[in-house]
Each structure stands twice: as structure tokens, then as C-alpha cells.
PDB file of N, CA, C and O in Angstrom:
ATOM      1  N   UNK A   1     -56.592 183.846 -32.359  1.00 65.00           N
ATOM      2  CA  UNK A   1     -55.466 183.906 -33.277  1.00 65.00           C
ATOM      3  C   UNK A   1     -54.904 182.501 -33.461  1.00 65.00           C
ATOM      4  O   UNK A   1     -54.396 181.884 -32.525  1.00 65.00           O
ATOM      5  N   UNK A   2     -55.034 181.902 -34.981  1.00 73.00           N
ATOM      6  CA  UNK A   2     -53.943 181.199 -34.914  1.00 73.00           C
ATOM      7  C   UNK A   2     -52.991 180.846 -34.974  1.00 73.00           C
ATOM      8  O   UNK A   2     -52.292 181.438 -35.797  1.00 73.00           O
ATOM      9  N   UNK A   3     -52.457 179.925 -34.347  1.00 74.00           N
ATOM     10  CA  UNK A   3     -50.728 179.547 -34.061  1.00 74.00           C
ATOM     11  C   UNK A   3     -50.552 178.627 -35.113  1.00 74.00           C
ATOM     12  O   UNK A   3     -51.388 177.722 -35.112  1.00 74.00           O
ATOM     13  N   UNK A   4     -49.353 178.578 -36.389  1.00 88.00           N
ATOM     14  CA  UNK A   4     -48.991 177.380 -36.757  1.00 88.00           C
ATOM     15  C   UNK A   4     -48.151 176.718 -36.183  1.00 88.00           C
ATOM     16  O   UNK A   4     -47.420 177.396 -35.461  1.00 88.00           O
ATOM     17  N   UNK A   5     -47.861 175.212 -36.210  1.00 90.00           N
ATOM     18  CA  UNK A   5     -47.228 174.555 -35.504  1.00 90.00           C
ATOM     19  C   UNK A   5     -45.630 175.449 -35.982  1.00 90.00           C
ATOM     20  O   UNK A   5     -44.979 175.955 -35.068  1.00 90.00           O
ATOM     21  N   UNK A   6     -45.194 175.550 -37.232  1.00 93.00           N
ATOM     22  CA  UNK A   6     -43.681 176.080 -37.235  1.00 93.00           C
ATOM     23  C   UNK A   6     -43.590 177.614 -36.412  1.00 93.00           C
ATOM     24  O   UNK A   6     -42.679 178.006 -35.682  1.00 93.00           O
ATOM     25  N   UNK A   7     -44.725 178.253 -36.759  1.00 91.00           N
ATOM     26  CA  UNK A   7     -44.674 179.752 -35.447  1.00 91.00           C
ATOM     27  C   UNK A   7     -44.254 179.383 -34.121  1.00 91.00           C
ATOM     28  O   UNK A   7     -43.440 179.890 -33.350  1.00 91.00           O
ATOM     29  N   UNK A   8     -45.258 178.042 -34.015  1.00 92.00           N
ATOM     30  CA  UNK A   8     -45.132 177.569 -32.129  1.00 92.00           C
ATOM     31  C   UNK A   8     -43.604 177.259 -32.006  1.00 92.00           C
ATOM     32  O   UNK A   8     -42.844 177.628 -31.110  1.00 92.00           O
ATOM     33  N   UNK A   9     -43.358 176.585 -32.982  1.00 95.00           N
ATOM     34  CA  UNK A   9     -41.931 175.715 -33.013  1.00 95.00           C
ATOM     35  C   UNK A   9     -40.869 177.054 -32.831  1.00 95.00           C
ATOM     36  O   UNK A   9     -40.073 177.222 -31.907  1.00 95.00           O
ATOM     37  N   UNK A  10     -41.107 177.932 -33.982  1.00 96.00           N
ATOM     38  CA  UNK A  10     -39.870 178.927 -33.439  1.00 96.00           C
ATOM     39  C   UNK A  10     -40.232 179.474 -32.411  1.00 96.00           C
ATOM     40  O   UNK A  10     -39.157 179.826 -31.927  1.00 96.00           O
ATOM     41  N   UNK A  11     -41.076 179.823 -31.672  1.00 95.00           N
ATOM     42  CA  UNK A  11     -41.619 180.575 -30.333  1.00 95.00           C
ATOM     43  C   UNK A  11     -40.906 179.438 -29.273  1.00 95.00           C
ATOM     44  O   UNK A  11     -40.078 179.904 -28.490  1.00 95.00           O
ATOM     45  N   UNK A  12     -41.112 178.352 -29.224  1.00 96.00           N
ATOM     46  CA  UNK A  12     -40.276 178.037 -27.829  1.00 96.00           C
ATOM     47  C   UNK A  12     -38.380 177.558 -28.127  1.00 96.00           C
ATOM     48  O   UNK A  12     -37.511 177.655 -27.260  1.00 96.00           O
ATOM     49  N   UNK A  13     -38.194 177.141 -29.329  1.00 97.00           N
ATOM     50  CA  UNK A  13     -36.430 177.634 -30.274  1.00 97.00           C
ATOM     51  C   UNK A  13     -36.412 178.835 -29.582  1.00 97.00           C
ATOM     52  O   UNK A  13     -35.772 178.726 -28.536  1.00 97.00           O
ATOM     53  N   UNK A  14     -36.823 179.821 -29.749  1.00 98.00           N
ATOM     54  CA  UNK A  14     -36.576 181.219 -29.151  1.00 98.00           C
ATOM     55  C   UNK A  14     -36.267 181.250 -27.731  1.00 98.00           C
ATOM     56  O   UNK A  14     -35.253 181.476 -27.071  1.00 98.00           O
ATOM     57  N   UNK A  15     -37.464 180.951 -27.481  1.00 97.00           N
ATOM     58  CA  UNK A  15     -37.382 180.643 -25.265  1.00 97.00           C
ATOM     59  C   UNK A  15     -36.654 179.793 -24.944  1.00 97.00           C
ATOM     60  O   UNK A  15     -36.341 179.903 -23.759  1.00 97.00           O
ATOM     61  N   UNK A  16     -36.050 178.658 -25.624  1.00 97.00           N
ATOM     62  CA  UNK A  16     -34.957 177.952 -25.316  1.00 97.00           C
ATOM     63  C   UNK A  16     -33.895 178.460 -25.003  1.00 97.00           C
ATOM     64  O   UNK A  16     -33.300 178.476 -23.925  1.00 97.00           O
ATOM     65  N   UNK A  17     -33.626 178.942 -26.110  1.00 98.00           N
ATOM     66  CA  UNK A  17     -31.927 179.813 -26.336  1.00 98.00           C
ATOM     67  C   UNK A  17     -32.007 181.186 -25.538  1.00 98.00           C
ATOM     68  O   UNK A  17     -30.951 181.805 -25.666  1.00 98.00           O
ATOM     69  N   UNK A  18     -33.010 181.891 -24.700  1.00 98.00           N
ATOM     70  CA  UNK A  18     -32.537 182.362 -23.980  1.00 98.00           C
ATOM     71  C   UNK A  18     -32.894 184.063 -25.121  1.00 98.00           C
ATOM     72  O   UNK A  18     -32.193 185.071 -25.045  1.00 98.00           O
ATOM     73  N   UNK A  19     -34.155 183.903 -26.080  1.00 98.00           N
ATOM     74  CA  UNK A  19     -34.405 184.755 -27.022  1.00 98.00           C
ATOM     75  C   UNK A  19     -35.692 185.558 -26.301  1.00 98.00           C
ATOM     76  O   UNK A  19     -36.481 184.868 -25.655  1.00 98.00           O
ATOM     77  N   UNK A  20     -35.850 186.579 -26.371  1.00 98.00           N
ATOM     78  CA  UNK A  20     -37.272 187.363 -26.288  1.00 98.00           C
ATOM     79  C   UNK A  20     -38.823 187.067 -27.622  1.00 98.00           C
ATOM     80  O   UNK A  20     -38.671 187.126 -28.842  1.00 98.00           O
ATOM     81  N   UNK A  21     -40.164 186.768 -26.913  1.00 97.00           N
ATOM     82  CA  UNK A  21     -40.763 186.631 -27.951  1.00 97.00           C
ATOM     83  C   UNK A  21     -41.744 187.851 -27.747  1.00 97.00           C
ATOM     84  O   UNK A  21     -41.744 188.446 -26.669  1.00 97.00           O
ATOM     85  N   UNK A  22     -42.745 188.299 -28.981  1.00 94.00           N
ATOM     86  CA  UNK A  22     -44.143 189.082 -28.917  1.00 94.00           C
ATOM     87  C   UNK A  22     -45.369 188.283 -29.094  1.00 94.00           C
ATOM     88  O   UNK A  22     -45.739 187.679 -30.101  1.00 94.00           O
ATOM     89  N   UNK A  23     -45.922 188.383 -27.967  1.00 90.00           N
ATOM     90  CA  UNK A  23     -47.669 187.543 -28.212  1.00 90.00           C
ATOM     91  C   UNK A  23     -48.417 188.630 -28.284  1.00 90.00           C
ATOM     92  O   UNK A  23     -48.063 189.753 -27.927  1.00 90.00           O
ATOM     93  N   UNK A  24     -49.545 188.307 -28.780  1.00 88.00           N
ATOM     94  CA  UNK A  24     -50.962 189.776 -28.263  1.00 88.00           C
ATOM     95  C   UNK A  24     -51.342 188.848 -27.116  1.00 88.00           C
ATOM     96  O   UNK A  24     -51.273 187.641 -26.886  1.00 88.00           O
ATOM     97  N   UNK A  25     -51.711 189.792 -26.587  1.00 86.00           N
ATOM     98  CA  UNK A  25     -53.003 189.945 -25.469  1.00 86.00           C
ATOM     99  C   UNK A  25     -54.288 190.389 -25.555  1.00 86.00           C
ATOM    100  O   UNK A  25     -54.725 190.408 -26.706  1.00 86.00           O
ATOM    101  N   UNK A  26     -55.201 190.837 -24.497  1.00 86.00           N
ATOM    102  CA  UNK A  26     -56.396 191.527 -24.977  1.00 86.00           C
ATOM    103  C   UNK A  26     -56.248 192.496 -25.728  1.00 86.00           C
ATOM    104  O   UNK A  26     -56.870 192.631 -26.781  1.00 86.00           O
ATOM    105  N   UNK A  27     -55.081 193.604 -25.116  1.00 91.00           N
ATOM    106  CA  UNK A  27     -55.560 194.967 -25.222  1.00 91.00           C
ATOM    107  C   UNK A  27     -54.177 195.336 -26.439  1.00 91.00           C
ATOM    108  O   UNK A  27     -54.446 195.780 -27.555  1.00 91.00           O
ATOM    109  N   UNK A  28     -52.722 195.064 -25.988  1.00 92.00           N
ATOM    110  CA  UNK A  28     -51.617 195.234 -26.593  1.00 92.00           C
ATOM    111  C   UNK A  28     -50.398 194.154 -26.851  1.00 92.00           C
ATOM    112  O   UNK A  28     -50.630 193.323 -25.973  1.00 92.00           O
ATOM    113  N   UNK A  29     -49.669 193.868 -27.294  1.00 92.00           N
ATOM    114  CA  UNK A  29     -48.409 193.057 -27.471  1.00 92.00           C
ATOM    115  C   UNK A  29     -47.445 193.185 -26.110  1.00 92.00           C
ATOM    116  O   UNK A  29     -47.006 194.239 -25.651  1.00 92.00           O
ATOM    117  N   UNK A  30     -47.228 191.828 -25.582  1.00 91.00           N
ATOM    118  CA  UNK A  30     -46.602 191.241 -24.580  1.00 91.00           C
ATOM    119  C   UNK A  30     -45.134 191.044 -25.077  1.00 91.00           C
ATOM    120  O   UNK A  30     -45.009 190.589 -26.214  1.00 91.00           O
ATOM    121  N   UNK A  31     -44.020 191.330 -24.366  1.00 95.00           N
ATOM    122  CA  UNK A  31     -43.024 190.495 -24.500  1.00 95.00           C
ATOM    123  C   UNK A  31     -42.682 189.567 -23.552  1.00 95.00           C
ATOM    124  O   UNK A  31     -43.225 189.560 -22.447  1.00 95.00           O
ATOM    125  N   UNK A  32     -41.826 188.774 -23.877  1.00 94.00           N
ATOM    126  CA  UNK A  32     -41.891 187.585 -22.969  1.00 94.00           C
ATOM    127  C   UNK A  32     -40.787 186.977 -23.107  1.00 94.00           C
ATOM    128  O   UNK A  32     -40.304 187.056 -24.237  1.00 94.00           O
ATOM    129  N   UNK A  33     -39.832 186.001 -21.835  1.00 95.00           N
ATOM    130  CA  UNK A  33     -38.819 185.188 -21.610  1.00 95.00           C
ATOM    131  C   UNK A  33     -39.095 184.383 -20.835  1.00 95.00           C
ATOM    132  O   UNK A  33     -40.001 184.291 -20.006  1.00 95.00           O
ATOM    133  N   UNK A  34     -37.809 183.416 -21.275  1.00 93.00           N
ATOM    134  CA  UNK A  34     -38.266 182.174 -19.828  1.00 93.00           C
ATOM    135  C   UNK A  34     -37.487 182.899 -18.404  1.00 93.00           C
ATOM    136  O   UNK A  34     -36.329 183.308 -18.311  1.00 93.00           O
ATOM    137  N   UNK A  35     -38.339 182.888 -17.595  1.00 91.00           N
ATOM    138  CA  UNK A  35     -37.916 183.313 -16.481  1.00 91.00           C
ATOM    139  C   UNK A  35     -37.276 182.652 -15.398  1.00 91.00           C
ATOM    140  O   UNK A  35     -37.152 183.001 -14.224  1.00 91.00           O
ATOM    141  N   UNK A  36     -36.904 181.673 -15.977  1.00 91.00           N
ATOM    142  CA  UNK A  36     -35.395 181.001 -15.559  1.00 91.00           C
ATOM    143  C   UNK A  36     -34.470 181.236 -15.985  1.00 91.00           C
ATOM    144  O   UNK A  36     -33.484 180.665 -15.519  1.00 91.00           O
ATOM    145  N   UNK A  37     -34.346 181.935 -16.791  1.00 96.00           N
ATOM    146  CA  UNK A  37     -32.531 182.125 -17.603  1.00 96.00           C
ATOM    147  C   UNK A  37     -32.808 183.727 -17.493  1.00 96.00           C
ATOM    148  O   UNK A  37     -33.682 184.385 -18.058  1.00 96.00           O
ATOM    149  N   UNK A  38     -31.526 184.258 -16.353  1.00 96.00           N
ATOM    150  CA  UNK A  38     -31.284 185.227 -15.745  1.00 96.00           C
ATOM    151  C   UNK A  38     -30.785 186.313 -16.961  1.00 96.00           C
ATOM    152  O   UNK A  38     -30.974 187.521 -17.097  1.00 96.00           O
ATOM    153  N   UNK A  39     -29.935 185.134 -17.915  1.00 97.00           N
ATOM    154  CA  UNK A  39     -29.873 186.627 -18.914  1.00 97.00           C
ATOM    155  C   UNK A  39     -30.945 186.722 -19.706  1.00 97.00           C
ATOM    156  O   UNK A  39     -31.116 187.864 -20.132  1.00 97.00           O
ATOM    157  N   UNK A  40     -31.852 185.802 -20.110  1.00 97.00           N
ATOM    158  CA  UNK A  40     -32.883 186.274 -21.094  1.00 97.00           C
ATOM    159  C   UNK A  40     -33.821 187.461 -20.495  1.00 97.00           C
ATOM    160  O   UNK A  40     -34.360 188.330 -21.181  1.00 97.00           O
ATOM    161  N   UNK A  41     -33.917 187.321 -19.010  1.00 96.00           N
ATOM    162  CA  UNK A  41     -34.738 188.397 -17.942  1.00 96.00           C
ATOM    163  C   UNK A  41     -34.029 189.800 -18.026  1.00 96.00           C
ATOM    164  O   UNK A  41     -34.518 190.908 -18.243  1.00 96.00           O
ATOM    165  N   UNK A  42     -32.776 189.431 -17.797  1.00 96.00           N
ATOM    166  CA  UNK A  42     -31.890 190.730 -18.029  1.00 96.00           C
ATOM    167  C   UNK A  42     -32.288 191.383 -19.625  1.00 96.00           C
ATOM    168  O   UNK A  42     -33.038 192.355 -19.711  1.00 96.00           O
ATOM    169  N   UNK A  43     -31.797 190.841 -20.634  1.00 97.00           N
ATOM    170  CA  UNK A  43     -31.984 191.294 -21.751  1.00 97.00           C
ATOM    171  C   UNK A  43     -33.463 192.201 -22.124  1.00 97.00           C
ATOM    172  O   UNK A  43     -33.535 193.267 -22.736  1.00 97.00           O
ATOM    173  N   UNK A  44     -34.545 191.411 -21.554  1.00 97.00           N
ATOM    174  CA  UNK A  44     -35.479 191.648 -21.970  1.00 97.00           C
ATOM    175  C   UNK A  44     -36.259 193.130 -20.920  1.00 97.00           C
ATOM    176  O   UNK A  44     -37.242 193.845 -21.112  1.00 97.00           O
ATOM    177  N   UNK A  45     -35.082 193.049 -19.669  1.00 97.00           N
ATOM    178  CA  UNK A  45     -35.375 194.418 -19.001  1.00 97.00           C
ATOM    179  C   UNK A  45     -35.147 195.212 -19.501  1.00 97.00           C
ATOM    180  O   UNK A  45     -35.954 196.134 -19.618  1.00 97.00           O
ATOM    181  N   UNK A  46     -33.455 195.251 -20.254  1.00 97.00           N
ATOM    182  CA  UNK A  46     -32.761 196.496 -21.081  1.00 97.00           C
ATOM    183  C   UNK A  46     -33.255 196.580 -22.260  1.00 97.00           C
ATOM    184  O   UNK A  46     -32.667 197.393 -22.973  1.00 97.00           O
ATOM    185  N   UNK A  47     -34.668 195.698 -23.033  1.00 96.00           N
ATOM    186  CA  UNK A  47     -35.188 196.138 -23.877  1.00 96.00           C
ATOM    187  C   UNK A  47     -36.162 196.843 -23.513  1.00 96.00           C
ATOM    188  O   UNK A  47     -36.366 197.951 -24.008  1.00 96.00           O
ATOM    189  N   UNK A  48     -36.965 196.284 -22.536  1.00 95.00           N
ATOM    190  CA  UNK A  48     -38.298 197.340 -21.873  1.00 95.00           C
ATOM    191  C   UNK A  48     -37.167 198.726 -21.185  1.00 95.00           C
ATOM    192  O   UNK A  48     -37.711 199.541 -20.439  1.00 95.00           O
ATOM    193  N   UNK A  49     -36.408 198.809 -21.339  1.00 96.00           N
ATOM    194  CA  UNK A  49     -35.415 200.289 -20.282  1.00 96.00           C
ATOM    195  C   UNK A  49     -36.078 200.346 -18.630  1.00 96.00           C
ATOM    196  O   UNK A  49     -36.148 201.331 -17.895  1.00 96.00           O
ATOM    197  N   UNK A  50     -36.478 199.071 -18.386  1.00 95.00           N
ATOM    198  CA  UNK A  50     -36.993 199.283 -16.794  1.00 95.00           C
ATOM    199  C   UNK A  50     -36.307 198.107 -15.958  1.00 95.00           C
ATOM    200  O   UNK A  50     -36.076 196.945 -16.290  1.00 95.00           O
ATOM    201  N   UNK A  51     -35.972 199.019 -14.362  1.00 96.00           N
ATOM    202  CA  UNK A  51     -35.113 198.585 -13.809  1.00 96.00           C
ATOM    203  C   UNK A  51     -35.223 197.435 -13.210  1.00 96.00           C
ATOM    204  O   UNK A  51     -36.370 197.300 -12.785  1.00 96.00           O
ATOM    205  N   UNK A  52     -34.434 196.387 -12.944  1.00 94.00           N
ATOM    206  CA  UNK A  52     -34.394 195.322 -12.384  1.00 94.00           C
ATOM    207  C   UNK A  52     -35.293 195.300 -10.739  1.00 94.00           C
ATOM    208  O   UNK A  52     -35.882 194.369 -10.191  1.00 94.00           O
ATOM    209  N   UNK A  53     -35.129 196.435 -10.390  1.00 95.00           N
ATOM    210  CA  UNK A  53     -35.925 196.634  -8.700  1.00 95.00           C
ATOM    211  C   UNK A  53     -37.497 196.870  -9.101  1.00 95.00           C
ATOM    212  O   UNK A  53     -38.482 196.735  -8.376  1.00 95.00           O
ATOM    213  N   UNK A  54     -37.446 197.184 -10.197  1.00 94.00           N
ATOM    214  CA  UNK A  54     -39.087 197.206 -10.301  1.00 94.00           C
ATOM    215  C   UNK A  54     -39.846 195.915 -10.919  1.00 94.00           C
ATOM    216  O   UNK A  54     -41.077 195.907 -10.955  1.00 94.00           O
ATOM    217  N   UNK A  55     -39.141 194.906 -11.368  1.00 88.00           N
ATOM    218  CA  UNK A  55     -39.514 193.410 -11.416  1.00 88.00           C
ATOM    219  C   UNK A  55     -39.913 193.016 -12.475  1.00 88.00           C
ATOM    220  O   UNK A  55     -39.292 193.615 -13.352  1.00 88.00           O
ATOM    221  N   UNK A  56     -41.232 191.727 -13.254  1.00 89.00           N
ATOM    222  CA  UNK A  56     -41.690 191.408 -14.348  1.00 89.00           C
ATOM    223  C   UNK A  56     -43.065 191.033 -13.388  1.00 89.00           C
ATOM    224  O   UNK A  56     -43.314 190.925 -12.187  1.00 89.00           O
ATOM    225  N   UNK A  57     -43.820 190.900 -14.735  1.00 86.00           N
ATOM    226  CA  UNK A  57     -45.125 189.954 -14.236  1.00 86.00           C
ATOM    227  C   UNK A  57     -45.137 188.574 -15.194  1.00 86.00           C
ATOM    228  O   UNK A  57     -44.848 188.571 -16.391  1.00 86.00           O
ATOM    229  N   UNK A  58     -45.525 187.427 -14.420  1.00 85.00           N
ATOM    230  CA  UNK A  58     -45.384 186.468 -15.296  1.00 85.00           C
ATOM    231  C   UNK A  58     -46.963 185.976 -14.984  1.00 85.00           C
ATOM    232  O   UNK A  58     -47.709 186.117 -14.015  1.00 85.00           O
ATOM    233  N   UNK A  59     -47.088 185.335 -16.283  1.00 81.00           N
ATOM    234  CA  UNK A  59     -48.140 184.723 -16.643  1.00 81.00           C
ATOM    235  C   UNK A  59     -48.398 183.532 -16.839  1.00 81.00           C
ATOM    236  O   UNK A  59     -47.647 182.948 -17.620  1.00 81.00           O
ATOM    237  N   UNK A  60     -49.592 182.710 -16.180  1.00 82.00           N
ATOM    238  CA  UNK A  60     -49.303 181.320 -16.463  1.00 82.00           C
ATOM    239  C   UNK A  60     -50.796 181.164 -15.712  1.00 82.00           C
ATOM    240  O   UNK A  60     -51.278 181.970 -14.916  1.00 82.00           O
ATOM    241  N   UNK A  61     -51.355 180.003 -16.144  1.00 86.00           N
ATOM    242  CA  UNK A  61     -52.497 179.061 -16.279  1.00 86.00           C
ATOM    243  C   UNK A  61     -52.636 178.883 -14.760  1.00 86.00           C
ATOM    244  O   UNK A  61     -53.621 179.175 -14.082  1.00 86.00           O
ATOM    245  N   UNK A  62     -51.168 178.213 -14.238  1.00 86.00           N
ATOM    246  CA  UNK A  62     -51.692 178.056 -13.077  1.00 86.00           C
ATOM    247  C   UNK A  62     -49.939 177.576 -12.442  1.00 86.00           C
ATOM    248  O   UNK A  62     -49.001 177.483 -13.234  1.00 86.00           O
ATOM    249  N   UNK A  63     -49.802 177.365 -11.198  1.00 84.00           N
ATOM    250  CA  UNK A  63     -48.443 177.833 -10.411  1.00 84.00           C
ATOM    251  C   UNK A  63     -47.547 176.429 -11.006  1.00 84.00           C
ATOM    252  O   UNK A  63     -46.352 176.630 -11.221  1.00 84.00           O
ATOM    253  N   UNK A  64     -47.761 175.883 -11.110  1.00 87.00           N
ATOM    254  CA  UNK A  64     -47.236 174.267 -12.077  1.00 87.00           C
ATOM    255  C   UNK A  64     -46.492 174.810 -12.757  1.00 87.00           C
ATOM    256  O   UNK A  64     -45.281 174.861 -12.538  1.00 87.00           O
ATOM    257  N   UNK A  65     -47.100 175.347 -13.763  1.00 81.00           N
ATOM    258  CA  UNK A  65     -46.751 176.580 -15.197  1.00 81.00           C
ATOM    259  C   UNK A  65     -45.091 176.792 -15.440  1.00 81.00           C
ATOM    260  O   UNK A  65     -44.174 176.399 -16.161  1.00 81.00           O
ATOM    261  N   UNK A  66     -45.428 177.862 -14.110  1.00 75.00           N
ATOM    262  CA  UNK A  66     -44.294 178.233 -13.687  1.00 75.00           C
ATOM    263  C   UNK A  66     -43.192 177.898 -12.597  1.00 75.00           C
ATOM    264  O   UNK A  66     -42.161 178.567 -12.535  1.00 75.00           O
TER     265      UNK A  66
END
């Protein structure tokens, strides 16, 4: 899939401010936050409706990443 640079550009504008984005994956559409900003994590739990004790998975290249 390609990315244009203004898609990329609003995709991390978004993760800046603390916004939720949608990527594909293999199989289905990912949502995603920076998982440093406690409310974008929050927000994006009470959009998935799943509880904070049951956690996120994050994704990344490699532990740097993140």
C-alpha cells in the first residue's frame, strides 16, 4: 500500500496531538496511539470498549521503536 507523504504527514499530526489512527495489516485494520500519552491510550481503550486490565499490543520493528 501506498503512503503519500501528506497521508504520512497527517498520520503522525494525528499521533502527535494525542489522536487515534487506522492502518491495515495482513488480515484486518489496526488502530493505533502513541503509547506514551496516557490519554490517547485511554481514549483509544473507550473506543475499542476494552478494559484497561486487559492491556494493548504494540508494534514495532524492534525495542528502540518503542
Amino acid at each position: 500500500m501506498y503512503l503519500s507523504p501528506i497521508h504520512l504527514r497527517q498520520a503522525v499530526n494525528t499521533l502527535k496531538s494525542g489522536g487515534i489512527i487506522a492502518y491495515p495489516t495482513e488480515a484486518v485494520w489496526g488502530l493505533g496511539c502513541d503509547p506514551f500519552n496516557q490519554q490517547a491510550v485511554l481514549k483509544l481503550l473507550a473506543l475499542k470498549q476494552r478494559p484497561q486490565s486487559k492491556g494493548l499490543i504494540l508494534i514495532a520493528a524492534h525495542v528502540q521503536q518503542v
